[in-house]
PDB file of C-alpha atoms and ligand atoms in Angstrom:
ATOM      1  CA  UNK A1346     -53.534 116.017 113.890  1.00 47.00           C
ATOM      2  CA  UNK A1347     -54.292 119.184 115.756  1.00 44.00           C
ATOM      3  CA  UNK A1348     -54.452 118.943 119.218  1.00 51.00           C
ATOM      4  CA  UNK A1349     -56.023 121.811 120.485  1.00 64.00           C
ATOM      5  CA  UNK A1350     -60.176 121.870 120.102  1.00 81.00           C
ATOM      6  CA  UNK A1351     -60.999 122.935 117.280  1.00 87.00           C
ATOM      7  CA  UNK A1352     -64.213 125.131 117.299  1.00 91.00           C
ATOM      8  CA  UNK A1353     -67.962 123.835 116.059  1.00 90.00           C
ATOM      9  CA  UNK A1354     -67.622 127.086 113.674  1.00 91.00           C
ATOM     10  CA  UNK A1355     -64.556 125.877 111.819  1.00 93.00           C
ATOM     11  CA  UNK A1356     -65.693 122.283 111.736  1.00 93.00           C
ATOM     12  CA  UNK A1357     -68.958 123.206 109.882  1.00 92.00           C
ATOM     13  CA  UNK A1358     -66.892 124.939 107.340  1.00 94.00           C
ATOM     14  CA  UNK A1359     -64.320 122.129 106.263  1.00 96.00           C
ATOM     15  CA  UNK A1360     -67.085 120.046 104.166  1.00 95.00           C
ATOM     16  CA  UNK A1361     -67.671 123.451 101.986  1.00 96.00           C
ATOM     17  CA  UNK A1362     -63.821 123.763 101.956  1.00 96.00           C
ATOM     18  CA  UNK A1363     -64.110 119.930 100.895  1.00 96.00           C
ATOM     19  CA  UNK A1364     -66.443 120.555  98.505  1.00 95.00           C
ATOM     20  CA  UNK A1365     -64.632 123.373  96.599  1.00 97.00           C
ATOM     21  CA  UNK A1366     -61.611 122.096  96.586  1.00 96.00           C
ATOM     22  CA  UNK A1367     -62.847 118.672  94.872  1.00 94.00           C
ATOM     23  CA  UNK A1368     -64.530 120.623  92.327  1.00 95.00           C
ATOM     24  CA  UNK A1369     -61.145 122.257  91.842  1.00 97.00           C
ATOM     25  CA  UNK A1370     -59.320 119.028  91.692  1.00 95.00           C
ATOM     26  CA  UNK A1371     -61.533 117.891  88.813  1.00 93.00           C
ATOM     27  CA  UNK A1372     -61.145 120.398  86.832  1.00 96.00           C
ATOM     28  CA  UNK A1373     -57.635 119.709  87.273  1.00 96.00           C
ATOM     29  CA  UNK A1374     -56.421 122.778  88.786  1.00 96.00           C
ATOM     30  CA  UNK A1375     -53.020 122.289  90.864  1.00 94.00           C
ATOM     31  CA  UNK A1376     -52.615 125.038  92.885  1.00 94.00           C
ATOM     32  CA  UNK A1377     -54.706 128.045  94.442  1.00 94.00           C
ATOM     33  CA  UNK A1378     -54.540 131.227  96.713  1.00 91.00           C
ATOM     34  CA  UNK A1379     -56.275 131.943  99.413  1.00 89.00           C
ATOM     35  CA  UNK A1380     -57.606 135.343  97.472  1.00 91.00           C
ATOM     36  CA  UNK A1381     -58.394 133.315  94.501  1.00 93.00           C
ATOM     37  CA  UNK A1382     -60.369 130.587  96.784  1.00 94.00           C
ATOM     38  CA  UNK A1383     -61.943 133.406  98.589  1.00 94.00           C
ATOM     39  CA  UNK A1384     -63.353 135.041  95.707  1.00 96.00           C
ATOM     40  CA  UNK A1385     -64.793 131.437  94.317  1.00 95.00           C
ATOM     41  CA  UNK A1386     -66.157 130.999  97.902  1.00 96.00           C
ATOM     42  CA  UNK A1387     -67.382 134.211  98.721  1.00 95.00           C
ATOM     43  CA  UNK A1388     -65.456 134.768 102.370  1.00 93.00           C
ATOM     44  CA  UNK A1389     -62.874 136.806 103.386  1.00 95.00           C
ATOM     45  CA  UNK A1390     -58.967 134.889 102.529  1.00 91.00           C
ATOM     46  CA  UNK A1391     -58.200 136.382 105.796  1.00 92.00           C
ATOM     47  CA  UNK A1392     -60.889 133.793 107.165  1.00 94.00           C
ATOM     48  CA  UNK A1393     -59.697 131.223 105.159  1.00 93.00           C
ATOM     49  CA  UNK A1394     -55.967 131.166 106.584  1.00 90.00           C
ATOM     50  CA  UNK A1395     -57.306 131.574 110.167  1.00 92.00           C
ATOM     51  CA  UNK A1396     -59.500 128.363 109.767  1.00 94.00           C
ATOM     52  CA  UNK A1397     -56.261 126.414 108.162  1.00 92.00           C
ATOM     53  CA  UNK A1398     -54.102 127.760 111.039  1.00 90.00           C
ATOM     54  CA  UNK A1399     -56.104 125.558 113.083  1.00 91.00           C
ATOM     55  CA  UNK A1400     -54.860 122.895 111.588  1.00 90.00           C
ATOM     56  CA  UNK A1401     -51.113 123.618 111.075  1.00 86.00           C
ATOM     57  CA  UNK A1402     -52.230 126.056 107.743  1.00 80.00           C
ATOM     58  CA  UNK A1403     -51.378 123.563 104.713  1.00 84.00           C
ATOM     59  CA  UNK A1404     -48.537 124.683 103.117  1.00 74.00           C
ATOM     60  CA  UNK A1405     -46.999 127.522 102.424  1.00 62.00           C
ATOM     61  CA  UNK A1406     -49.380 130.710 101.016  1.00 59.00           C
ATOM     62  CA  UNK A1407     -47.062 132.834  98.499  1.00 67.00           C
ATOM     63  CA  UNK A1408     -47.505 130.054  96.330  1.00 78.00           C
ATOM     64  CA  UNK A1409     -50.660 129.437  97.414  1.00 88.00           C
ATOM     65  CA  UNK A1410     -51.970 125.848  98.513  1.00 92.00           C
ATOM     66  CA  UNK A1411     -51.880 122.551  96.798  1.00 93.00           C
ATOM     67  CA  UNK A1412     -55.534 121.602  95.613  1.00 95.00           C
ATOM     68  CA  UNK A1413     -54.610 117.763  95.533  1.00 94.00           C
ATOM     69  CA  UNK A1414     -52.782 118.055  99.228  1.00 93.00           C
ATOM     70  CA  UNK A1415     -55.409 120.291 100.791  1.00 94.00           C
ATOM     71  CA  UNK A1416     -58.584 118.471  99.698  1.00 95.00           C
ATOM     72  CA  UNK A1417     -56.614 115.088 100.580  1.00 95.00           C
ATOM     73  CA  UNK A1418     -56.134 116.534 103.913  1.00 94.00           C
ATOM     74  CA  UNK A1419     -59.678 118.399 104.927  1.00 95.00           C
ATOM     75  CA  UNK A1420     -60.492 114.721 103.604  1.00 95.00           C
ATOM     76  CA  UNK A1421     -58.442 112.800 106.814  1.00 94.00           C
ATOM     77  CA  UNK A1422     -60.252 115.632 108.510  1.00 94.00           C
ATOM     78  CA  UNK A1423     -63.396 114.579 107.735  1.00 94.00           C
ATOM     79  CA  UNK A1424     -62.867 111.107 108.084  1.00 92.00           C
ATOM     80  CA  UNK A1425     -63.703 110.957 104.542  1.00 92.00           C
ATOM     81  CA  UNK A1426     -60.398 109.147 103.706  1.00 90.00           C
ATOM     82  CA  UNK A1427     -62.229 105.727 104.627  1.00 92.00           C
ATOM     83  CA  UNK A1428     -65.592 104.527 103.661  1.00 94.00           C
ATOM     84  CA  UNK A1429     -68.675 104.737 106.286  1.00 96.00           C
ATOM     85  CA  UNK A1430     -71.525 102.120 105.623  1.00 97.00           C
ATOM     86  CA  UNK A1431     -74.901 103.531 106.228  1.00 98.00           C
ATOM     87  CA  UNK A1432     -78.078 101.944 107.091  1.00 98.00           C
ATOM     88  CA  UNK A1433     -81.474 103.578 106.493  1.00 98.00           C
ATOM     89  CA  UNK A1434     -84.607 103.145 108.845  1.00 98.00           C
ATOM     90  CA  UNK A1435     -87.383 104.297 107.920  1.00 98.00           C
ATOM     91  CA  UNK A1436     -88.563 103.092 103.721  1.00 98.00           C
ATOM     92  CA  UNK A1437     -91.280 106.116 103.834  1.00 98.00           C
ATOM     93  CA  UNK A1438     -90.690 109.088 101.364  1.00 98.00           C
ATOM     94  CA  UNK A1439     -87.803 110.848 102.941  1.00 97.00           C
ATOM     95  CA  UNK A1440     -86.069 107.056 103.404  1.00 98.00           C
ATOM     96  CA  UNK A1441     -86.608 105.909  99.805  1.00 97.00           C
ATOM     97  CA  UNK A1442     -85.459 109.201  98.421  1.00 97.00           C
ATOM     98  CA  UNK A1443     -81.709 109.016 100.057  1.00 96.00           C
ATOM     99  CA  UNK A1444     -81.824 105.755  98.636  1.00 96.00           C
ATOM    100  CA  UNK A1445     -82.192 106.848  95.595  1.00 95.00           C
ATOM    101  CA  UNK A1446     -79.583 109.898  95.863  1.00 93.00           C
ATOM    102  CA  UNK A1447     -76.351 108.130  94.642  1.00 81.00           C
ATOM    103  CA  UNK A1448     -73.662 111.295  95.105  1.00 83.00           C
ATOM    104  CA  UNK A1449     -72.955 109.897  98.682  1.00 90.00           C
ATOM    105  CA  UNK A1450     -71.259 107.387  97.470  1.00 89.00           C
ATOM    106  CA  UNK A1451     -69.037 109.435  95.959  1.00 82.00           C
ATOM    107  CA  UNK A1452     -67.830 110.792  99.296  1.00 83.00           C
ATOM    108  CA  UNK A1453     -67.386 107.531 100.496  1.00 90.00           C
ATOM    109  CA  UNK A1454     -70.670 107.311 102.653  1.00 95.00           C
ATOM    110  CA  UNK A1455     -72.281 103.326 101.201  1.00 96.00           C
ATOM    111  CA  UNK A1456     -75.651 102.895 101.952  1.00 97.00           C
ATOM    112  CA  UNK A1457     -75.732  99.108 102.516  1.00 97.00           C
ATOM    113  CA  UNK A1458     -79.121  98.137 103.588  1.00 98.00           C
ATOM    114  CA  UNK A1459     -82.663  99.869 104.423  1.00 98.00           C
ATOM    115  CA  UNK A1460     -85.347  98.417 107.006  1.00 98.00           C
ATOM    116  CA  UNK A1461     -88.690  99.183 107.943  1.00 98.00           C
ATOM    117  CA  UNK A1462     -91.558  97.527 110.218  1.00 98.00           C
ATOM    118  CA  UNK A1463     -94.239  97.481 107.791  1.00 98.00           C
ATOM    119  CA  UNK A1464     -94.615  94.176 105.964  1.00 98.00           C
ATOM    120  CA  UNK A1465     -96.125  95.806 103.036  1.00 98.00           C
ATOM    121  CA  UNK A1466     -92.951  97.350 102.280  1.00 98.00           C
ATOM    122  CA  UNK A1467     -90.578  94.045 102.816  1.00 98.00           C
ATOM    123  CA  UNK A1468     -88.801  92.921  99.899  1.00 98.00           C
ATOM    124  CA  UNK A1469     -89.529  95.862  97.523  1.00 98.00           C
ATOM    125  CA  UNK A1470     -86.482  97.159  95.552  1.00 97.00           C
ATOM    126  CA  UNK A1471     -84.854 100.725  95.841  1.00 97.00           C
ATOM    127  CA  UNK A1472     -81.959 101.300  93.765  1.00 95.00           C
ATOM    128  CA  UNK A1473     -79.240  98.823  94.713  1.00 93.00           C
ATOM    129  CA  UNK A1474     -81.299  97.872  98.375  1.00 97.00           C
ATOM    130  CA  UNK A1475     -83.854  95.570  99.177  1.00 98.00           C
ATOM    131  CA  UNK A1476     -85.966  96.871 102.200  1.00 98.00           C
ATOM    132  CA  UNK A1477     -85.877  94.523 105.437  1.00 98.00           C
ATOM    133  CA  UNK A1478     -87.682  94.015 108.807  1.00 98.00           C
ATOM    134  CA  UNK A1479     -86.303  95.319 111.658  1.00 98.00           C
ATOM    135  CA  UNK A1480     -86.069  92.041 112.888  1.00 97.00           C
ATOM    136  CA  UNK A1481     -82.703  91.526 110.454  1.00 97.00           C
ATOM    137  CA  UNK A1482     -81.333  94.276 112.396  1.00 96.00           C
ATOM    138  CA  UNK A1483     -79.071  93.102 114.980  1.00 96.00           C
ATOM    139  CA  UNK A1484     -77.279  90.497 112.763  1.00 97.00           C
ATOM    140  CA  UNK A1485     -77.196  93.115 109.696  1.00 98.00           C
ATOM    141  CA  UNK A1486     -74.904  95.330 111.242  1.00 97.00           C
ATOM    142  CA  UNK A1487     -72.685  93.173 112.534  1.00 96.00           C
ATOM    143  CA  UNK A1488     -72.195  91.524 109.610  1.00 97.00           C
ATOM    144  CA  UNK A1489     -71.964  94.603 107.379  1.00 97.00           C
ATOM    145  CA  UNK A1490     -69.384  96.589 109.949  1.00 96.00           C
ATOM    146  CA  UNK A1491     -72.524  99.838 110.029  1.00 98.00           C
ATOM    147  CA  UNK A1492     -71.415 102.632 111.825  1.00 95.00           C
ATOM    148  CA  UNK A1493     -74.148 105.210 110.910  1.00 98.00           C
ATOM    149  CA  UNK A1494     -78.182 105.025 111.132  1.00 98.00           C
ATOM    150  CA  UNK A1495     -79.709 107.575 109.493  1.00 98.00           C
ATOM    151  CA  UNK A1496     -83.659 107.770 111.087  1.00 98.00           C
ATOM    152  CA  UNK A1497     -86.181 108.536 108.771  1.00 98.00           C
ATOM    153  CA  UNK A1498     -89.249 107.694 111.048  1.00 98.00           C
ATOM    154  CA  UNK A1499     -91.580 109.422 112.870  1.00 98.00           C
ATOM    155  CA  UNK A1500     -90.478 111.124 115.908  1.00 97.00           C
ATOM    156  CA  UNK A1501     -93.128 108.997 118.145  1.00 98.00           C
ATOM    157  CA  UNK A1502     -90.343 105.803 117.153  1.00 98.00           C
ATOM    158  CA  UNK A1503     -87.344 107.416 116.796  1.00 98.00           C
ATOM    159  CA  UNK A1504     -86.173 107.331 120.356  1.00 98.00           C
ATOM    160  CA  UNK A1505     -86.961 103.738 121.124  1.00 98.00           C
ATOM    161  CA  UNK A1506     -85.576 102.411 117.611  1.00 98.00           C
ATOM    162  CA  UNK A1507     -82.414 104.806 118.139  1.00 98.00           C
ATOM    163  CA  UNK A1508     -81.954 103.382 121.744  1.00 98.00           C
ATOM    164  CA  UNK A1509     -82.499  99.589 119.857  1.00 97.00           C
ATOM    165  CA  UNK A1510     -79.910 100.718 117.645  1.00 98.00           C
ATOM    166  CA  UNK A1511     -77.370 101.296 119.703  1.00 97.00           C
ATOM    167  CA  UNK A1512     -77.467  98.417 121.404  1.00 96.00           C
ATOM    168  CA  UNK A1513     -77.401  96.779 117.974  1.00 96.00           C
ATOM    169  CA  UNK A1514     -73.066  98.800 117.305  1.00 95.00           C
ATOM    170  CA  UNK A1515     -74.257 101.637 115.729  1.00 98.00           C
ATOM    171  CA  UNK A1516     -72.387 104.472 116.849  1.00 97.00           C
ATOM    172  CA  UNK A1517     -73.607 107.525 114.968  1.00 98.00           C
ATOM    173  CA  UNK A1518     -77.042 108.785 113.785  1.00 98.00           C
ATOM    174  CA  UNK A1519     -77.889 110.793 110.655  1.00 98.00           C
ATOM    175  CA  UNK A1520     -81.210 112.325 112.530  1.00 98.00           C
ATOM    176  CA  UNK A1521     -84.313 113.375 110.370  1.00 98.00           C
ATOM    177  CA  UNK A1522     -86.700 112.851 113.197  1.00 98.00           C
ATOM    178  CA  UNK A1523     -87.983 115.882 114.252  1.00 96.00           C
ATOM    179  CA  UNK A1524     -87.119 114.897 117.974  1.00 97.00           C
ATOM    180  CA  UNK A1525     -83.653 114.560 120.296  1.00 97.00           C
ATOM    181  CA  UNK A1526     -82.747 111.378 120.903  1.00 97.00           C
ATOM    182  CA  UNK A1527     -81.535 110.445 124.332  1.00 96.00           C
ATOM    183  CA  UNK A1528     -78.470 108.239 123.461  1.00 97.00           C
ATOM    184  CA  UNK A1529     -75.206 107.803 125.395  1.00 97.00           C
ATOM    185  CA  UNK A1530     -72.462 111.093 124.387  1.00 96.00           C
ATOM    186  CA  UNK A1531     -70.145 108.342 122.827  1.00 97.00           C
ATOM    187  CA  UNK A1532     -72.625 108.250 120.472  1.00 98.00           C
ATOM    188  CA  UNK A1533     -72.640 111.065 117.773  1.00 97.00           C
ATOM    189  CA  UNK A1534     -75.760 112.548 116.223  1.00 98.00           C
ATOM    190  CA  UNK A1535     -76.039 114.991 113.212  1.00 96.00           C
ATOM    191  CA  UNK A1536     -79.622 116.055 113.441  1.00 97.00           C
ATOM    192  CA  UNK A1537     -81.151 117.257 110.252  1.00 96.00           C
ATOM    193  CA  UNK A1538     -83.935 119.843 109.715  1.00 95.00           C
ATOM    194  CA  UNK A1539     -84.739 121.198 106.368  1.00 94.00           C
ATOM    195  CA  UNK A1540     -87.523 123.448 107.920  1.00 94.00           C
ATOM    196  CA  UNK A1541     -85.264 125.158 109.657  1.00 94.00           C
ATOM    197  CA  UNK A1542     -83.460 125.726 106.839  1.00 93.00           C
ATOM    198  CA  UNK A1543     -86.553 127.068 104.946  1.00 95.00           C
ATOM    199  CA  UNK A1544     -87.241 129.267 108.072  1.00 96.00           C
ATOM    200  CA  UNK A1545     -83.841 130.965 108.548  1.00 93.00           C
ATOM    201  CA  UNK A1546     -84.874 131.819 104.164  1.00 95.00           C
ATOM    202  CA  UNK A1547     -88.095 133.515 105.438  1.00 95.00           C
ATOM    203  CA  UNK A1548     -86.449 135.388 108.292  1.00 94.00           C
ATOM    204  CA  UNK A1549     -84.081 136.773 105.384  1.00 92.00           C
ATOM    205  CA  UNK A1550     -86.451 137.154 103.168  1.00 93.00           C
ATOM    206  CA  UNK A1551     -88.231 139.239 105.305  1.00 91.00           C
ATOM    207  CA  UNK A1552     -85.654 140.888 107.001  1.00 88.00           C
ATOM    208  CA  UNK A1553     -83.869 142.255 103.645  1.00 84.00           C
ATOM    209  CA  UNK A1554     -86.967 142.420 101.321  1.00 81.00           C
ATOM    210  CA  UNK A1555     -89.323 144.295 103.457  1.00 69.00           C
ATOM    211  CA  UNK A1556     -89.926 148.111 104.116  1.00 60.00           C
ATOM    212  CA  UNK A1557     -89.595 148.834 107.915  1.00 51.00           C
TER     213      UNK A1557
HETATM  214  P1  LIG B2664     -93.283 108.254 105.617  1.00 55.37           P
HETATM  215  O1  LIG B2664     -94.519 108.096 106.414  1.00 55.37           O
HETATM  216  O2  LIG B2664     -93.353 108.279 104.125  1.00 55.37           O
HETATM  217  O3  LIG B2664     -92.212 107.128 106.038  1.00 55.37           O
HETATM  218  C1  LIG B2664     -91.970 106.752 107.360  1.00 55.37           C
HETATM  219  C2  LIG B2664     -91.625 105.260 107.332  1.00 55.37           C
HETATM  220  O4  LIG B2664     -91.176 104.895 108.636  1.00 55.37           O
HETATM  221  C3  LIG B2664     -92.804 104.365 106.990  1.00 55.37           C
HETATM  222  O5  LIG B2664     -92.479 103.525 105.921  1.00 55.37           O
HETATM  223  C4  LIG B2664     -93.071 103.607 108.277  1.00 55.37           C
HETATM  224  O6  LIG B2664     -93.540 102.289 108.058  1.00 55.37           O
HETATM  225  C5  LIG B2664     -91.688 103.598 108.905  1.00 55.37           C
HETATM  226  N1  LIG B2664     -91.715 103.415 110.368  1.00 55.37           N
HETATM  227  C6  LIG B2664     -92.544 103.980 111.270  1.00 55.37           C
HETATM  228  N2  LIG B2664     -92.238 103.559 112.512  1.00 55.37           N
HETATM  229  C7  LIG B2664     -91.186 102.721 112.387  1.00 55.37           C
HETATM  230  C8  LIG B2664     -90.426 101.972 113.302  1.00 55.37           C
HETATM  231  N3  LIG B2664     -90.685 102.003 114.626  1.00 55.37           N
HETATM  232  N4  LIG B2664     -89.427 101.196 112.829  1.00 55.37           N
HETATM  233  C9  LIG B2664     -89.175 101.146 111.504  1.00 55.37           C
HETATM  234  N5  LIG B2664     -89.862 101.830 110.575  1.00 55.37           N
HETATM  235  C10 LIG B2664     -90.854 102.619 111.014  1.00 55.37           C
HETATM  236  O7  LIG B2664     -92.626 109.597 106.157  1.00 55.37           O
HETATM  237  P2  LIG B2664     -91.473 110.480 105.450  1.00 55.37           P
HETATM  238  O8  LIG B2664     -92.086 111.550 104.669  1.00 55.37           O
HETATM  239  O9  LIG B2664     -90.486 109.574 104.799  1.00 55.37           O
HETATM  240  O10 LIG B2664     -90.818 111.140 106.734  1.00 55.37           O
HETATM  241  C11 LIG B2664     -90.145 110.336 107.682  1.00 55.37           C
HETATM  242  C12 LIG B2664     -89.815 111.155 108.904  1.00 55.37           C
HETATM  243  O11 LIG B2664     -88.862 112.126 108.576  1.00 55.37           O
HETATM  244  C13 LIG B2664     -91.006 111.912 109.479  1.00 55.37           C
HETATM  245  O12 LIG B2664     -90.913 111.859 110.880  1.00 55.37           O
HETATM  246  C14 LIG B2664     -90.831 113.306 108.989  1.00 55.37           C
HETATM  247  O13 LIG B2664     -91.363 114.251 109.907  1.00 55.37           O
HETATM  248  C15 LIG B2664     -89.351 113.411 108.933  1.00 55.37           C
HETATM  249  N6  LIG B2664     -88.854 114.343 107.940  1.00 55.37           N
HETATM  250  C16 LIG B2664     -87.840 115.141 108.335  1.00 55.37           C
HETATM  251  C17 LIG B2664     -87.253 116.005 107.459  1.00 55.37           C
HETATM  252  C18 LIG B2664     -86.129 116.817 107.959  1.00 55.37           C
HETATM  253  O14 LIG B2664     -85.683 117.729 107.295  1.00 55.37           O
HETATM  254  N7  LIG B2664     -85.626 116.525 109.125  1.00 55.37           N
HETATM  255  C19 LIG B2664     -87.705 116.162 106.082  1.00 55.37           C
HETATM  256  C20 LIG B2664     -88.760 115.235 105.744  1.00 55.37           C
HETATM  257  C21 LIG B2664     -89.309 114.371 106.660  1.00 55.37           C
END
């Protein structure tokens, strides 16, 4: 679509865009203005036009934008108009509890299989998966087209086993190990950190709830 780069900032906004706007859709509202979606999403509308400029604008704003048309085309964005199938390393707390979470699915993100090295854990049933040795790897994604690992191991494996992994097809990591992995920049990596979520809360917690 848009040829020009678009900016990190912009990006990161889109999936709450997304997420809005399929809300919307469900509730079966057609169409929307910018000052009515800025008031449901608490920024400016002036923000919201300059981040859909970027992309051509969607449609024309006295009438205000098509919910269907707009969340079908953040969607393309996103690359959320085709499936992505997911594999899971790592069958430990974090691991088992994605599993378990179903509403990715929903988005189009398909958990297909879930491995770990411990034998203890082989075989043992979580939701729709069966965890598997690592040794399955290499022929599992293949087989099953995976494009995205998400690491749910310890950060003392997560290197090696994401270095294994590419050389296995997969071309994207889902990153909850607290460490940066040293792949090649064709491959992508979201890296995940609650805790720094929690700790950007404290700083504001602090910052706004605290005499000076
Ligand atoms: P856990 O100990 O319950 O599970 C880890 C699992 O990884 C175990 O089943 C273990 O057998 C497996 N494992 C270890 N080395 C492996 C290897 N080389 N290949 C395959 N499997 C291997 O730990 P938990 O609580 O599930 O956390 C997993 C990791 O995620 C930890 O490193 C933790 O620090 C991190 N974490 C990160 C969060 C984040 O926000 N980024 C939040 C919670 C945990």
């Amino acid at each position: 679509m848009a040829e020009k780069e678009i900016s990190q900032a912009v990006i990161s906004r889109l999936p709450r865009y997304f997420r809005y706007l399929g809300e919307l859709k469900d509730e079966g509202v057609e169409r929307i203005s910018s000052q009515d979606l800025s008031v449901l999403m608490h920024v400016t509308a002036s923000q919201i036009r300059q981040d859909f400029n970027n992309f051509g604008g969607f449609g024309q704003q006295g009438y205000g934008y098509n919910v269907e048309y707009l969340y079908t085309e953040i969607g393309k964005i996103l690359g959320l108009d085709h499936t992505h199938n997911l594999i899971i390393i790592g069958a430990g707390n974090l691991g088992q509890a994605l599993a378990n979470y179903m509403n990715f699915e929903r988005r189009g993100f398909v958990f297909e299989g879930i491995f770990d090295q411990n034998p203890a854990l082989y075989g043992k049933q979580i939701r729709n998966l069966v965890v598997q040795p690592m040794e399955n790897l290499r022929e599992f994604v293949t087989a099953h087209n995976i494009d995205i690992a998400v690491l749910c191991i310890p950060k003392t494996a997560a290197v090696a086993v994401a270095d294994d992994l590419v050389k296995c097809g997969i071309k994207a990591f889902w990153n909850f190990a607290h460490v940066d992995l040293n792949v090649p920049e064709s491959v992508e990596v979201e890296n995940v950190h609650l805790s720094d979520s929690l700790i950007k809360l404290s700083y504001n917690l602090n910052a706004n709830h605290h005499e000076a």
